[in-house]
Coordinates of C-alpha atoms and ligand atoms in Angstrom, one line a residue:
T53 CA 0.0 0.1 0.0
K54 CA 0.9 3.6 -0.1
S55 CA 2.1 3.9 3.4
E56 CA 4.5 0.9 2.8
L57 CA 5.8 2.7 -0.2
K58 CA 6.4 5.8 2.1
A59 CA 8.4 3.8 4.4
V60 CA 10.6 2.7 1.5
K61 CA 10.9 6.1 0.0
K62 CA 11.9 7.5 3.5
F63 CA 14.8 5.0 3.7
T64 CA 16.1 5.4 0.2
D65 CA 15.8 9.4 0.3
A66 CA 17.9 9.3 3.5
H67 CA 20.3 6.7 2.2
Y68 CA 20.9 8.7 -1.0
A69 CA 24.4 9.7 -1.8
K70 CA 25.1 12.8 -3.9
P71 CA 27.2 12.5 -6.8
N72 CA 31.0 13.3 -6.9
K73 CA 31.3 16.5 -8.9
S74 CA 34.5 15.4 -10.5
M75 CA 32.9 12.3 -11.8
Y76 CA 29.5 13.6 -12.7
G77 CA 28.6 13.3 -16.4
I78 CA 32.2 12.3 -17.5
A79 CA 30.6 9.6 -19.7
K80 CA 27.7 11.8 -20.9
G81 CA 26.2 10.7 -24.3
R82 CA 28.4 7.7 -24.6
N83 CA 27.1 4.3 -25.7
V84 CA 27.0 1.9 -22.7
F85 CA 28.1 -1.6 -22.9
I86 CA 27.3 -3.8 -19.9
I87 CA 29.5 -6.8 -20.1
H88 CA 28.4 -9.6 -17.8
L89 CA 31.2 -11.8 -17.1
E90 CA 29.7 -15.2 -16.2
S91 CA 30.6 -16.8 -12.7
F92 CA 33.8 -14.5 -12.8
Q93 CA 35.5 -13.8 -9.5
Q94 CA 38.0 -11.1 -8.7
F95 CA 41.0 -13.7 -7.9
L96 CA 41.1 -14.3 -11.5
I97 CA 42.4 -10.8 -12.2
D98 CA 46.2 -10.7 -12.4
K99 CA 46.3 -14.5 -11.6
K100 CA 49.2 -16.4 -13.2
I101 CA 49.2 -20.1 -13.8
N102 CA 52.3 -21.8 -14.9
G103 CA 53.7 -18.5 -15.7
K104 CA 50.9 -17.2 -17.8
E105 CA 48.1 -14.7 -17.0
V106 CA 44.6 -16.4 -17.0
T107 CA 43.0 -13.2 -18.4
P108 CA 45.6 -11.0 -20.0
F109 CA 43.1 -8.9 -21.8
L110 CA 41.0 -8.1 -18.8
N111 CA 44.0 -7.4 -16.8
S112 CA 45.1 -4.7 -19.3
I113 CA 41.6 -3.2 -19.0
Y114 CA 41.8 -3.4 -15.2
H115 CA 45.2 -1.6 -15.1
G116 CA 44.2 0.8 -17.9
S117 CA 44.7 4.5 -17.5
N118 CA 41.0 5.2 -18.5
T119 CA 39.6 2.4 -16.2
Y120 CA 38.1 2.9 -12.7
S121 CA 38.6 -0.6 -11.3
F122 CA 37.3 -1.8 -7.8
D123 CA 39.0 -4.4 -5.9
N124 CA 36.6 -4.5 -3.0
F125 CA 33.5 -5.0 -4.9
F126 CA 31.1 -8.0 -3.8
N127 CA 28.4 -9.9 -5.7
Q128 CA 25.2 -9.9 -3.6
V129 CA 23.1 -12.5 -5.4
G130 CA 20.7 -15.0 -3.9
Q131 CA 19.2 -18.1 -5.4
G132 CA 18.5 -16.2 -8.5
K133 CA 22.2 -16.1 -9.4
T134 CA 22.7 -14.3 -12.8
S135 CA 19.1 -13.0 -12.7
D136 CA 19.6 -11.5 -9.3
A137 CA 22.7 -9.8 -10.5
E138 CA 20.9 -8.5 -13.5
N139 CA 18.0 -7.3 -11.3
M140 CA 20.6 -5.4 -9.1
L141 CA 22.3 -3.8 -11.9
E142 CA 19.3 -2.7 -13.7
T143 CA 17.0 -1.5 -10.8
S144 CA 19.2 -1.1 -7.7
T145 CA 16.9 -3.2 -5.7
Y146 CA 17.8 -6.6 -4.3
G147 CA 16.8 -10.0 -5.4
L148 CA 14.5 -11.9 -3.1
A149 CA 15.3 -13.9 -0.1
Q150 CA 14.2 -17.2 -1.8
G151 CA 14.2 -18.1 -5.5
S152 CA 14.6 -15.6 -8.4
L153 CA 12.8 -12.4 -8.6
F154 CA 12.8 -12.7 -12.3
T155 CA 11.0 -16.0 -12.4
S156 CA 8.8 -15.6 -9.4
I157 CA 7.4 -12.1 -9.8
G158 CA 9.2 -10.5 -12.9
S159 CA 6.3 -11.0 -15.2
D160 CA 4.1 -8.8 -13.3
N161 CA 6.2 -6.5 -11.3
T162 CA 6.6 -2.8 -12.1
F163 CA 10.2 -1.9 -12.7
Q164 CA 11.8 1.5 -13.1
A165 CA 14.9 0.1 -14.7
A166 CA 17.9 1.3 -16.5
P167 CA 16.7 0.9 -20.1
A168 CA 13.5 2.8 -19.4
I169 CA 15.3 5.5 -17.5
L170 CA 18.0 6.1 -19.9
K171 CA 15.6 6.1 -22.8
Q172 CA 13.3 8.7 -21.3
R173 CA 16.0 10.8 -19.7
A174 CA 18.8 10.7 -22.3
G175 CA 17.4 9.1 -25.5
Y176 CA 19.0 5.7 -25.3
T177 CA 18.2 2.7 -27.3
S178 CA 18.3 -0.6 -25.4
A179 CA 19.3 -4.2 -26.2
V180 CA 20.4 -7.4 -24.7
F181 CA 22.6 -9.9 -26.5
H182 CA 22.6 -13.4 -25.0
G183 CA 23.2 -16.9 -26.4
N184 CA 20.7 -18.8 -24.4
V185 CA 16.8 -19.2 -25.0
A186 CA 14.9 -16.0 -24.2
S187 CA 12.7 -17.9 -21.6
F188 CA 15.6 -18.8 -19.4
W189 CA 15.2 -16.9 -16.1
N190 CA 11.9 -15.5 -17.6
R191 CA 14.0 -12.9 -19.4
N192 CA 11.6 -12.5 -22.2
N193 CA 8.9 -11.2 -20.0
V194 CA 11.1 -9.3 -17.4
Y195 CA 13.0 -7.4 -20.2
K196 CA 9.9 -6.1 -21.6
N197 CA 8.8 -4.8 -18.1
M198 CA 12.1 -3.1 -17.9
G199 CA 11.7 -1.4 -21.2
Y200 CA 14.4 -3.4 -23.1
Q201 CA 13.6 -2.6 -26.8
Y202 CA 15.5 -5.5 -28.3
F203 CA 16.5 -8.9 -26.9
F204 CA 18.7 -10.8 -29.3
D205 CA 18.5 -14.3 -27.7
A206 CA 19.6 -17.7 -29.0
S207 CA 17.0 -17.7 -31.8
Y208 CA 19.0 -14.9 -33.6
Y209 CA 22.1 -17.0 -34.0
D210 CA 23.2 -20.2 -35.4
T211 CA 23.7 -22.3 -32.1
S212 CA 23.9 -25.7 -33.7
G213 CA 26.3 -28.5 -33.0
D214 CA 29.7 -27.4 -31.5
K215 CA 28.8 -23.6 -31.6
S216 CA 27.1 -24.0 -28.1
T217 CA 28.0 -25.3 -24.8
G218 CA 25.4 -26.0 -22.0
Y219 CA 24.1 -22.6 -21.6
G220 CA 24.1 -21.6 -25.2
L221 CA 26.3 -20.0 -27.9
K222 CA 30.0 -19.8 -27.1
D223 CA 31.1 -16.3 -26.1
K224 CA 33.4 -15.8 -29.2
L225 CA 30.5 -16.5 -31.5
L226 CA 28.0 -14.3 -29.5
F227 CA 30.4 -11.4 -29.8
K228 CA 31.0 -12.0 -33.4
D229 CA 27.5 -13.0 -34.5
S230 CA 25.9 -10.2 -32.7
V231 CA 27.7 -7.4 -34.5
K232 CA 25.2 -7.3 -37.5
Y233 CA 22.5 -6.5 -34.9
L234 CA 24.7 -4.2 -32.9
E235 CA 25.5 -2.1 -36.0
Q236 CA 21.8 -1.3 -36.5
L237 CA 21.2 0.2 -33.0
Q238 CA 20.5 3.8 -32.9
Q239 CA 23.1 5.7 -30.9
P240 CA 23.5 6.3 -28.0
F241 CA 22.7 2.7 -27.0
Y242 CA 22.6 0.8 -23.8
A243 CA 23.8 -2.6 -24.7
K244 CA 24.0 -5.7 -22.4
Y245 CA 26.1 -8.8 -23.3
I246 CA 25.6 -11.8 -21.0
T247 CA 28.3 -14.4 -21.7
V248 CA 27.8 -18.1 -20.8
T249 CA 30.8 -20.1 -21.7
N250 CA 32.5 -19.6 -18.1
H251 CA 29.7 -21.4 -16.5
L252 CA 29.6 -24.8 -14.5
P253 CA 30.7 -27.3 -15.4
Y254 CA 33.3 -25.3 -17.3
T255 CA 33.6 -27.6 -20.3
L256 CA 35.1 -26.5 -23.5
D257 CA 35.9 -28.3 -26.7
S258 CA 39.6 -28.7 -27.4
E259 CA 39.3 -26.7 -30.6
D260 CA 38.4 -23.7 -28.4
Q261 CA 41.3 -24.2 -26.0
D262 CA 44.5 -22.1 -26.2
P263 CA 47.2 -24.7 -26.5
N264 CA 49.6 -22.1 -25.0
F265 CA 47.7 -22.0 -21.8
K266 CA 48.0 -24.9 -19.4
T267 CA 45.8 -25.0 -16.3
V268 CA 46.4 -26.3 -12.8
D269 CA 46.0 -29.7 -11.8
T270 CA 44.1 -29.7 -8.3
G271 CA 42.4 -33.1 -8.6
D272 CA 39.1 -31.2 -8.8
S273 CA 38.1 -30.8 -12.5
T274 CA 35.7 -28.0 -11.8
V275 CA 38.6 -25.8 -10.3
D276 CA 41.0 -26.8 -13.2
N277 CA 38.6 -26.3 -15.9
Y278 CA 37.4 -22.9 -14.5
F279 CA 40.6 -21.3 -15.4
V280 CA 40.3 -22.7 -19.0
T281 CA 36.9 -21.2 -19.6
A282 CA 37.9 -17.9 -17.9
H283 CA 40.7 -17.8 -20.3
Y284 CA 38.5 -18.4 -23.3
L285 CA 36.1 -15.6 -22.1
D286 CA 39.0 -13.3 -22.0
Q287 CA 40.1 -14.1 -25.5
S288 CA 36.4 -13.5 -26.7
L289 CA 36.5 -10.1 -25.1
K290 CA 39.9 -9.3 -26.9
E291 CA 38.3 -10.2 -30.2
F292 CA 35.3 -8.1 -29.6
F293 CA 37.3 -5.0 -28.6
T294 CA 39.3 -5.4 -31.6
Y295 CA 36.2 -5.2 -33.7
L296 CA 34.7 -2.4 -31.7
K297 CA 37.9 -0.3 -32.3
K298 CA 37.8 -1.0 -36.0
A299 CA 34.1 -0.2 -36.2
G300 CA 34.7 3.2 -34.4
L301 CA 32.4 2.1 -31.4
Y302 CA 35.2 2.1 -28.8
K303 CA 35.9 5.6 -28.3
N304 CA 32.4 6.9 -27.9
S305 CA 31.4 4.3 -25.3
I306 CA 31.7 3.4 -21.6
F307 CA 32.1 -0.2 -20.7
V308 CA 30.7 -1.5 -17.3
I309 CA 32.6 -4.9 -17.0
Y310 CA 31.4 -7.0 -13.9
G311 CA 31.3 -10.6 -12.6
D312 CA 28.0 -11.8 -11.6
H313 CA 28.8 -14.2 -8.8
Y314 CA 31.1 -17.1 -7.7
G315 CA 32.2 -19.9 -10.0
I316 CA 33.8 -22.0 -7.5
S317 CA 31.5 -22.8 -4.6
D318 CA 32.1 -22.8 -0.8
S319 CA 32.5 -26.7 -0.9
E320 CA 35.1 -26.5 -3.6
N321 CA 37.1 -23.6 -2.1
P322 CA 39.5 -25.7 -0.1
K323 CA 40.6 -27.3 -3.5
L324 CA 41.2 -23.8 -4.9
A325 CA 43.0 -22.6 -1.7
P326 CA 46.4 -23.8 -2.6
V327 CA 46.1 -22.2 -6.1
L328 CA 45.6 -18.9 -4.4
G329 CA 48.5 -19.5 -2.0
K330 CA 46.3 -20.2 1.0
S331 CA 46.0 -23.2 3.3
A332 CA 43.2 -25.6 2.7
S333 CA 43.1 -26.9 6.2
S334 CA 42.4 -23.6 7.8
W335 CA 39.9 -22.5 5.2
D336 CA 36.8 -21.2 6.9
S337 CA 33.6 -19.1 6.4
F338 CA 35.6 -15.9 6.6
D339 CA 37.6 -17.0 3.5
N340 CA 34.5 -18.0 1.6
A341 CA 33.0 -14.5 2.3
Q342 CA 36.1 -12.8 0.8
L343 CA 35.9 -14.8 -2.3
Q344 CA 32.5 -13.2 -3.0
R345 CA 34.5 -10.5 -4.6
V346 CA 33.9 -10.1 -8.3
P347 CA 35.4 -7.4 -10.7
L348 CA 33.8 -4.1 -11.4
M349 CA 35.5 -1.9 -13.9
F350 CA 34.3 1.2 -15.5
L351 CA 36.3 1.7 -18.7
I352 CA 35.9 5.2 -20.4
P353 CA 38.3 5.5 -23.4
D354 CA 40.0 8.6 -24.0
S355 CA 38.8 10.3 -21.0
G356 CA 41.9 11.8 -19.7
G357 CA 43.7 9.1 -18.0
H358 CA 42.5 9.5 -14.5
G359 CA 41.6 5.8 -14.0
R360 CA 42.9 3.8 -11.1
I361 CA 42.2 0.9 -8.9
I362 CA 39.8 1.9 -6.2
H363 CA 39.7 0.2 -2.9
T364 CA 36.2 1.4 -1.8
Y365 CA 33.8 -1.2 -0.5
G366 CA 30.7 -1.8 -2.5
G367 CA 28.3 -4.4 -4.3
E368 CA 26.2 -4.9 -7.2
I369 CA 23.4 -2.9 -5.8
D370 CA 25.6 0.2 -6.3
V371 CA 26.2 0.0 -10.0
L372 CA 23.1 1.7 -11.3
P373 CA 23.4 5.0 -9.3
T374 CA 27.1 5.1 -10.1
L375 CA 26.6 4.5 -13.8
M376 CA 23.8 7.1 -14.0
H377 CA 25.9 9.7 -12.5
L378 CA 28.8 9.0 -14.9
L379 CA 26.3 9.5 -17.6
G380 CA 25.2 12.8 -16.1
V381 CA 21.7 11.5 -15.3
S382 CA 20.6 12.3 -11.7
S383 CA 19.4 9.3 -9.6
K384 CA 17.9 11.2 -6.8
R385 CA 14.3 11.0 -7.9
Y386 CA 14.3 7.2 -8.2
I387 CA 13.8 4.5 -5.4
Q388 CA 17.3 2.8 -5.4
F389 CA 18.9 1.0 -2.5
G390 CA 22.6 1.4 -3.7
T391 CA 24.6 4.5 -3.5
D392 CA 27.2 6.0 -6.0
L393 CA 30.6 4.3 -5.4
F394 CA 32.3 7.6 -6.2
S395 CA 30.4 9.6 -3.7
S396 CA 31.9 10.8 -0.5
Q397 CA 28.5 9.7 1.0
H398 CA 28.7 6.2 -0.4
D399 CA 27.5 3.5 2.0
T400 CA 30.4 1.1 2.4
T401 CA 28.4 -1.6 4.1
V402 CA 27.9 -4.5 1.7
A403 CA 24.8 -6.6 2.5
F404 CA 24.6 -10.2 1.3
R405 CA 21.2 -11.7 0.6
N406 CA 21.3 -13.9 3.8
K407 CA 21.8 -10.8 5.9
D408 CA 25.6 -11.4 6.6
F409 CA 27.6 -8.4 5.6
V410 CA 31.1 -6.9 5.0
T411 CA 32.4 -3.5 5.9
P412 CA 35.8 -2.1 5.2
K413 CA 36.9 -3.3 8.7
Y414 CA 34.7 -6.4 9.5
T415 CA 33.0 -9.4 8.1
S416 CA 29.9 -10.5 9.8
I417 CA 28.8 -14.1 9.2
S418 CA 25.8 -15.6 11.1
G419 CA 26.3 -13.0 13.7
V420 CA 30.1 -13.8 14.1
I421 CA 32.3 -10.8 13.5
Y422 CA 35.7 -11.3 11.8
N423 CA 38.6 -8.8 11.5
N424 CA 39.3 -8.1 7.8
S425 CA 42.9 -7.5 8.4
N426 CA 43.7 -11.0 9.8
G427 CA 40.5 -13.1 9.3
K428 CA 40.5 -13.8 13.1
K429 CA 37.3 -13.3 15.3
A430 CA 37.2 -9.8 16.2
K431 CA 37.7 -8.6 19.9
L432 CA 35.4 -5.6 20.0
T433 CA 35.2 -2.7 22.4
K434 CA 31.6 -1.8 23.4
A435 CA 31.4 1.0 21.0
Q436 CA 32.5 -1.1 18.2
K437 CA 29.8 -3.7 19.1
K438 CA 27.3 -1.0 19.1
S439 CA 28.3 0.3 15.8
L440 CA 28.2 -3.3 14.2
E441 CA 24.8 -3.8 15.7
K442 CA 23.7 -0.6 13.9
D443 CA 25.2 -1.9 10.6
Q444 CA 23.3 -5.1 11.0
D445 CA 20.0 -3.2 11.7
K446 CA 20.6 -1.3 8.5
V447 CA 21.4 -4.4 6.5
D448 CA 18.1 -6.0 7.8
K449 CA 16.1 -3.0 7.2
E450 CA 17.4 -2.5 3.6
L451 CA 16.8 -6.0 2.6
D452 CA 13.3 -6.0 4.2
L453 CA 12.2 -2.8 2.6
S454 CA 13.5 -4.0 -0.9
D455 CA 11.5 -7.0 -0.5
S456 CA 8.5 -5.3 0.5
L457 CA 8.8 -2.9 -2.5
N458 CA 9.1 -5.8 -4.9
E459 CA 6.8 -8.3 -3.3
K460 CA 4.0 -5.9 -3.0
N461 CA 4.8 -4.3 -6.4
L462 CA 4.9 -0.9 -4.8
L463 CA 6.5 0.9 -7.6
R464 CA 3.1 0.9 -9.3
F465 CA 2.2 3.7 -7.0
Y466 CA 5.3 5.5 -7.4
H467 CA 5.6 8.3 -10.2
P468 CA 9.0 9.9 -10.2
K469 CA 9.1 13.2 -12.2
G470 CA 8.8 12.6 -15.9
F471 CA 8.8 8.8 -15.7
K472 CA 6.4 7.2 -18.1
K473 CA 5.2 3.8 -17.1
V474 CA 6.8 0.9 -19.2
K475 CA 4.2 -1.0 -21.4
A476 CA 5.4 -4.4 -22.1
S477 CA 3.1 -4.7 -25.1
D478 CA 5.4 -2.1 -26.7
Y479 CA 7.9 -4.7 -27.3
N480 CA 8.2 -7.9 -29.3
Y481 CA 11.5 -9.7 -29.4
S482 CA 10.5 -12.4 -32.0
D483 CA 12.9 -12.5 -35.0
G484 CA 10.0 -13.4 -37.1
L485 CA 11.6 -16.8 -38.0
D486 CA 9.8 -19.0 -35.4
Ligands
GP9_1091 C1 21.9 -18.6 -18.6 C2 22.7 -18.0 -17.7 C3 23.2 -18.6 -16.5 O1 21.0 -18.0 -19.6 O2 22.7 -16.7 -17.6 O3 22.6 -18.2 -15.3 P1 23.1 -18.9 -13.8 O4 23.0 -20.3 -13.9 O5 24.6 -18.3 -13.6 O6 22.2 -18.1 -12.9
MN1092 MN1 25.6 -16.5 -13.6

């Protein structure tokens, strides 16, 4: 009801972080590429195996002079995995405590999402490129409610035979075969690429494997193969960027590159530990939480060389307000739970979907507080305890309010200035062939 909406609005208004003046609008008018790196964890960045970088191309972007890279950025997904990550990035609201928001309520929910906002405020065309079938995670319905104009799913590509792995078209082919559609998009566009090849069980035909890259031998094939498909994903991006530069689409774009969630699960982490130079026998839930870091990079070519690696703590919920401010579109009037990562008022408490959380100093897991600096259980003063209880309260409240907003479809009552309600029936993603 409307009073429930009020409670949400009161929270997000108070929580809002005003933009950093030196960053606001630095990517104004550029095309936006959202590049979703499937199952890609931060530890892959700069990782060398047998003397070779696993992801040399992404590393070059990560360290590039026009890239703002974050090394304390966490995934916050729940059971909705990829779809939860997408929901957070498009709406700056959380996924649900159980299941996937996309599949459970996404067909009927009211969204005030990036594609609609950017179209209405800044004239952006929007499209998703993905090599799996449109119905997976209910995307065909959700994207319409988000205001996506185009969805180029598996039906737009030849996915036959060895062109696909378990979740669809191989990444190199997705990037290559999407070009003919990408080139048709009216600029500026907001284009999302969701990769799939680096997905469990990380299988890859030998013809797609780089003979010059030898992976680890941990005795766990999931861990070993993870590096192989991550390497392939890296090569696929390199090829795509080569095309974009040739086509003249590179310089006038901003690239948001992020990992959606872990690829190696908690139960497999002890097998991974030695590869990361850690001990398997002392591996614990603190270590599992630290591995929830995923990459986040904002690459803004030819933007003056002020890029750097930023140690600010944040999570997927924070991407949308950050991006909007880089594009010079104020986020203030919308209901969003994240805060601009570049703002001095940014909230550095990162909530996990199960109410655990991480701050720059502490990690809280099932109520146990660990010191980030040494991974040991923290000895806390009264005042520190108090302040962590406050953090926990905020985390609980934030998740509850986000759930209330989505579960009760409260955005249907909310009319931010100038926002035209999205009409799903405006969109038709069929390619006319089926
Ligand atoms: C499939 C893909 C995988 O289309 O996006 O989703 P996930 O299994 O990672 O949630
Ligand atoms: Mn995923």
